[in-house]
Each structure stands twice: as C-alpha cells, then as structure tokens.
Amino acid sequence: MAAQNKMIIFSAPSGAGKTTLVRHLLEQEDLELAFSISATSRAPRGQEKHGSDYYFFSNEEFNQKVEEGAFLEWEEVYAGTKYGTLRSEIERLWDLGKNVIFDIDVVGGLNLKSLYGDRALAVFVMPPDEEELENRLRGRGTDSEDKIRQRMAKARKEIGRSDRFDHILLNRDLERAKTEAYNLVKLFVGA
Ligand code: 5GP
C-alpha cells in the first residue's frame, strides 16, 4: 500500500517519448503506480480498448460528462477531439492504494499540478532538439506532412511552457531517461 497516494504527471510534445517512459515506470512494481485512463471523444485506433487505453465516449456523452462536472480537467487537444481526466478515475485508483500516473498533454498536466500542488510531481519530457523530434514523428509513419507541421508548431509552444514543471527530463538517450525517470518517481513516492 502506498503511504500517501500521489500523482505523477508526464507531459511532453508528441514524439518526445513520454508514453514509452510511462510504460516503463508502470512495470516497476515497487513504485505501486496505476495508469490514469483518460476519457476521449476520438474513436479507438488499432487494438485500443474501452476501459483500458481510454474511456471512449461519443461527443454527446463527453459533453454530458462536462456538464455533470465529472472532469478534473478536460481539453480539446486537437481540433474536434476532446480528452479529459475523470475525477472518478483518480478516486478509483487511490482507493486501490496506488499512485496515479498520467500521460497527458502539457496544458492538462499543468492544470492538474495546480489543483494538487505538492501531492503531484509534474515532469516535462524534453526532446533533444527540434530536428530529432521531427525525425521521430516522421519515423512513426502515422502522420501526414500537414499533421507533422501542426504537431511541430504545438511542440514549440509546449516547450515554451516547460519551465512551469517540477522537473524537465531530457530524453536524448532512452535508457538514461528511463533510469532518471525511475529515480525521480521513487524519490517522490518514497517507495
Ligand atoms: P492520442 O490521441 O495520441 O492518444 O493522444 C493525444 C494527446 O492527448 C496526447 O498528448 C495525450 O497525452 C493527450 N491526453 C490524453 N489524455 C488526456 C487527458 O485526460 N487530458 C488532457 N488534457 N490530455 C490528454
């Protein structure tokens, strides 16, 4: 059982490697982490499942939840696509005695940090440089040129907000970044 349930927030521009780092941390049993499953209005991709990758809602369902005040934070991360953190999700995981880890965009991450203060550790995953970030986005092969340009513009804005996070974790070398992430979280949760 975690001594006092905490929040670990990982935010980054798309392509910086935050999802890989979050997955790595979830495998470290001593940290007692559980992933906060977000709600989204987008459709599932590939093998994604409702209730494990996301809670997939229709636009109407999502808006209904907003009206009910069910979200701690929510945002239209991409035009027409909303994402949000359900209050009930955090409570569910804290009730299990877990520390909750988030893979969430920069604005959402800072919103959670301002709600939870010292109970939250907000980490910004920094890509080595713009060129490398662009290469990684291209390498994924999932985005059109136009999408890549949009993601790069968003990334520049997000990097401009990185100094508001508790910690900036440079992801130049993935193995090093994994070790640094583990050490940071371990210290924070006191595991
Ligand atoms: P994707 O559609 O690729 O799974 O995620 C798109 C973006 O939405 C990512 O940057 C992801 O971190 C962000 N995101 C996922 N869940 C949430 C959430 O609950 N709130 C906010 N603000 N952003 C989220």
Coordinates of C-alpha atoms and ligand atoms in Angstrom, one line a residue:
M1 CA 0.0 0.0 0.0
A2 CA 1.4 3.4 -0.9
A3 CA 2.0 5.6 2.2
Q4 CA 0.1 8.5 0.8
N5 CA -1.3 8.3 -2.7
K6 CA 0.3 10.6 -5.1
M7 CA 0.1 11.8 -8.7
I8 CA 2.9 11.6 -11.3
I9 CA 2.2 13.7 -14.3
F10 CA 4.2 13.1 -17.5
S11 CA 3.7 15.7 -20.2
A12 CA 5.6 16.3 -23.4
P13 CA 5.3 17.3 -27.0
S14 CA 4.1 14.5 -29.3
G15 CA 7.1 12.3 -30.2
A16 CA 9.2 13.1 -27.2
G17 CA 8.9 9.6 -25.8
K18 CA 6.6 10.1 -22.8
T19 CA 4.4 7.1 -23.5
T20 CA 7.5 4.8 -23.6
L21 CA 8.7 6.2 -20.3
V22 CA 5.3 5.9 -18.6
R23 CA 5.0 2.3 -19.7
H24 CA 8.5 1.6 -18.3
L25 CA 7.5 3.1 -15.0
L26 CA 4.3 1.1 -14.8
E27 CA 6.4 -2.1 -15.0
Q28 CA 8.3 -1.1 -11.8
E29 CA 6.2 -2.8 -9.1
D30 CA 7.9 -1.1 -6.2
L31 CA 6.5 2.3 -7.4
E32 CA 2.9 1.0 -7.0
L33 CA 1.8 3.0 -10.0
A34 CA -1.5 2.7 -11.8
F35 CA -2.3 4.4 -15.1
S36 CA -5.0 7.0 -15.2
I37 CA -7.3 6.1 -18.1
S38 CA -8.5 9.3 -19.7
A39 CA -11.7 9.8 -21.5
T40 CA -11.7 10.9 -25.1
S41 CA -14.2 11.7 -27.9
R42 CA -12.0 10.1 -30.6
A43 CA -12.5 6.7 -32.0
P44 CA -10.3 3.7 -30.9
R45 CA -7.2 3.1 -33.0
G46 CA -5.9 -0.4 -33.8
Q47 CA -6.1 -2.7 -30.7
E48 CA -7.2 0.1 -28.3
K49 CA -9.9 -1.0 -25.9
H50 CA -12.5 0.9 -23.9
G51 CA -11.6 0.9 -20.3
S52 CA -8.0 0.0 -20.8
D53 CA -6.4 2.6 -23.2
Y54 CA -9.2 5.2 -22.9
Y55 CA -12.8 5.5 -22.0
F56 CA -14.1 6.1 -25.5
F57 CA -17.1 8.4 -25.5
S58 CA -19.2 9.9 -28.2
N59 CA -19.2 13.7 -28.5
E60 CA -22.6 13.8 -26.8
E61 CA -21.5 11.6 -23.9
F62 CA -18.4 13.6 -23.4
N63 CA -20.3 16.9 -23.3
Q64 CA -22.8 15.4 -20.9
K65 CA -19.9 14.5 -18.5
V66 CA -18.5 18.0 -18.8
E67 CA -22.0 19.4 -17.8
E68 CA -22.1 17.0 -14.9
G69 CA -18.7 18.3 -13.6
A70 CA -17.2 14.8 -13.9
F71 CA -13.9 16.0 -15.2
L72 CA -10.9 17.3 -13.1
E73 CA -9.6 18.8 -16.4
W74 CA -10.5 18.4 -20.0
E75 CA -9.4 19.9 -23.2
E76 CA -9.9 19.9 -27.0
V77 CA -6.3 18.7 -27.6
Y78 CA -6.8 18.5 -31.3
A79 CA -9.5 20.3 -33.3
G80 CA -12.7 18.4 -32.8
T81 CA -11.2 15.9 -30.3
K82 CA -11.6 16.2 -26.6
Y83 CA -9.7 14.5 -23.8
G84 CA -10.2 14.6 -20.1
T85 CA -9.4 13.2 -16.7
L86 CA -12.4 11.9 -14.8
R87 CA -12.5 12.6 -11.1
S88 CA -13.9 9.1 -10.6
E89 CA -10.9 7.5 -12.2
I90 CA -8.4 9.1 -9.8
E91 CA -10.6 8.1 -6.8
R92 CA -10.9 4.5 -8.1
L93 CA -7.0 4.2 -8.3
W94 CA -6.4 6.0 -5.0
D95 CA -8.9 3.6 -3.3
L96 CA -6.8 0.8 -4.6
G97 CA -3.8 2.3 -2.7
K98 CA -2.0 3.2 -5.9
N99 CA 0.0 6.2 -7.0
V100 CA -1.6 7.5 -10.2
I101 CA 0.5 8.2 -13.3
F102 CA -0.7 10.4 -16.2
D103 CA 0.2 10.6 -19.8
I104 CA -1.4 13.9 -20.6
D105 CA -0.8 17.0 -22.7
V106 CA 1.1 20.0 -21.4
V107 CA -1.9 22.2 -20.6
G108 CA -3.8 19.4 -18.9
G109 CA -0.7 18.4 -16.9
L110 CA -0.2 22.0 -15.6
N111 CA -3.9 22.2 -14.7
L112 CA -3.6 19.0 -12.6
K113 CA -0.4 20.3 -11.0
S114 CA -2.1 23.5 -9.9
L115 CA -5.1 21.5 -8.5
Y116 CA -2.9 19.1 -6.5
G117 CA 0.2 21.1 -5.6
D118 CA 2.7 19.0 -3.6
R119 CA 0.8 15.9 -4.0
A120 CA 1.7 15.9 -7.7
L121 CA 5.0 15.6 -9.4
A122 CA 4.9 17.2 -12.9
V123 CA 7.6 16.0 -15.3
F124 CA 8.1 17.5 -18.7
V125 CA 9.8 15.1 -21.2
M126 CA 12.1 17.2 -23.4
P127 CA 13.1 16.0 -26.8
P128 CA 16.8 16.5 -27.6
D129 CA 16.1 19.1 -30.3
E130 CA 13.6 20.1 -33.0
E131 CA 15.2 18.1 -35.7
E132 CA 15.2 14.9 -33.7
L133 CA 11.6 15.5 -32.8
E134 CA 10.6 15.9 -36.4
N135 CA 12.6 12.8 -37.3
R136 CA 10.8 10.8 -34.6
L137 CA 7.4 12.0 -35.8
R138 CA 8.2 11.1 -39.4
G139 CA 9.6 7.7 -38.2
R140 CA 6.3 6.7 -36.7
G141 CA 4.8 6.9 -40.2
T142 CA 1.4 7.6 -38.8
D143 CA 1.0 11.3 -39.7
S144 CA 0.7 13.3 -42.9
E145 CA 3.1 16.1 -43.6
D146 CA 0.4 18.6 -42.6
K147 CA -0.2 16.8 -39.3
I148 CA 3.6 16.8 -38.7
R149 CA 3.7 20.6 -39.2
Q150 CA 0.8 21.0 -36.8
R151 CA 2.5 18.8 -34.2
M152 CA 5.8 20.7 -34.5
A153 CA 4.0 24.1 -34.1
K154 CA 2.3 22.7 -31.0
A155 CA 5.6 21.3 -29.7
R156 CA 7.3 24.7 -29.9
K157 CA 4.5 26.2 -27.8
E158 CA 4.7 23.4 -25.3
I159 CA 8.4 23.6 -24.9
G160 CA 7.9 27.3 -24.0
R161 CA 5.9 26.1 -21.0
S162 CA 8.4 23.5 -19.8
D163 CA 9.8 25.7 -17.1
R164 CA 6.5 25.5 -15.2
F165 CA 7.0 21.8 -14.5
D166 CA 8.7 20.4 -11.4
H167 CA 11.3 18.6 -13.5
I168 CA 12.5 18.7 -17.1
L169 CA 13.7 15.2 -18.2
L170 CA 15.8 15.3 -21.3
N171 CA 15.1 12.3 -23.5
R172 CA 18.2 12.1 -25.7
D173 CA 19.2 8.6 -24.7
L174 CA 16.2 6.4 -23.8
E175 CA 18.0 4.1 -21.3
R176 CA 19.3 7.1 -19.4
A177 CA 15.9 8.8 -19.5
K178 CA 14.3 5.6 -18.1
T179 CA 16.8 5.5 -15.2
E180 CA 16.3 9.2 -14.4
A181 CA 12.5 8.8 -14.5
Y182 CA 12.6 5.8 -12.2
N183 CA 14.9 7.7 -9.7
L184 CA 12.7 10.8 -9.7
V185 CA 9.5 8.9 -9.1
K186 CA 11.0 6.6 -6.5
L187 CA 12.2 9.6 -4.5
F188 CA 8.8 11.3 -4.9
V189 CA 6.6 8.4 -3.8
G190 CA 9.1 7.4 -1.1
A191 CA 9.0 3.7 -2.2
Ligands
5GP1 P1 -3.6 10.3 -28.5 O1 -4.9 10.6 -29.3 O2 -2.4 10.2 -29.4 O3 -3.8 9.0 -27.7 O4 -3.4 11.5 -27.5 C1 -3.3 12.8 -27.9 C2 -2.9 13.7 -26.8 O5 -3.9 13.8 -25.8 C3 -1.6 13.2 -26.1 O6 -0.7 14.4 -26.0 C4 -2.1 12.8 -24.8 O7 -1.1 13.0 -23.8 C5 -3.3 13.8 -24.5 N1 -4.2 13.3 -23.5 C6 -4.5 12.1 -23.2 N2 -5.4 12.0 -22.2 C7 -5.6 13.3 -21.8 C8 -6.4 13.9 -20.7 O8 -7.0 13.2 -19.9 N3 -6.3 15.2 -20.6 C9 -5.6 16.0 -21.5 N4 -5.6 17.3 -21.3 N5 -4.8 15.5 -22.5 C10 -4.8 14.1 -22.6

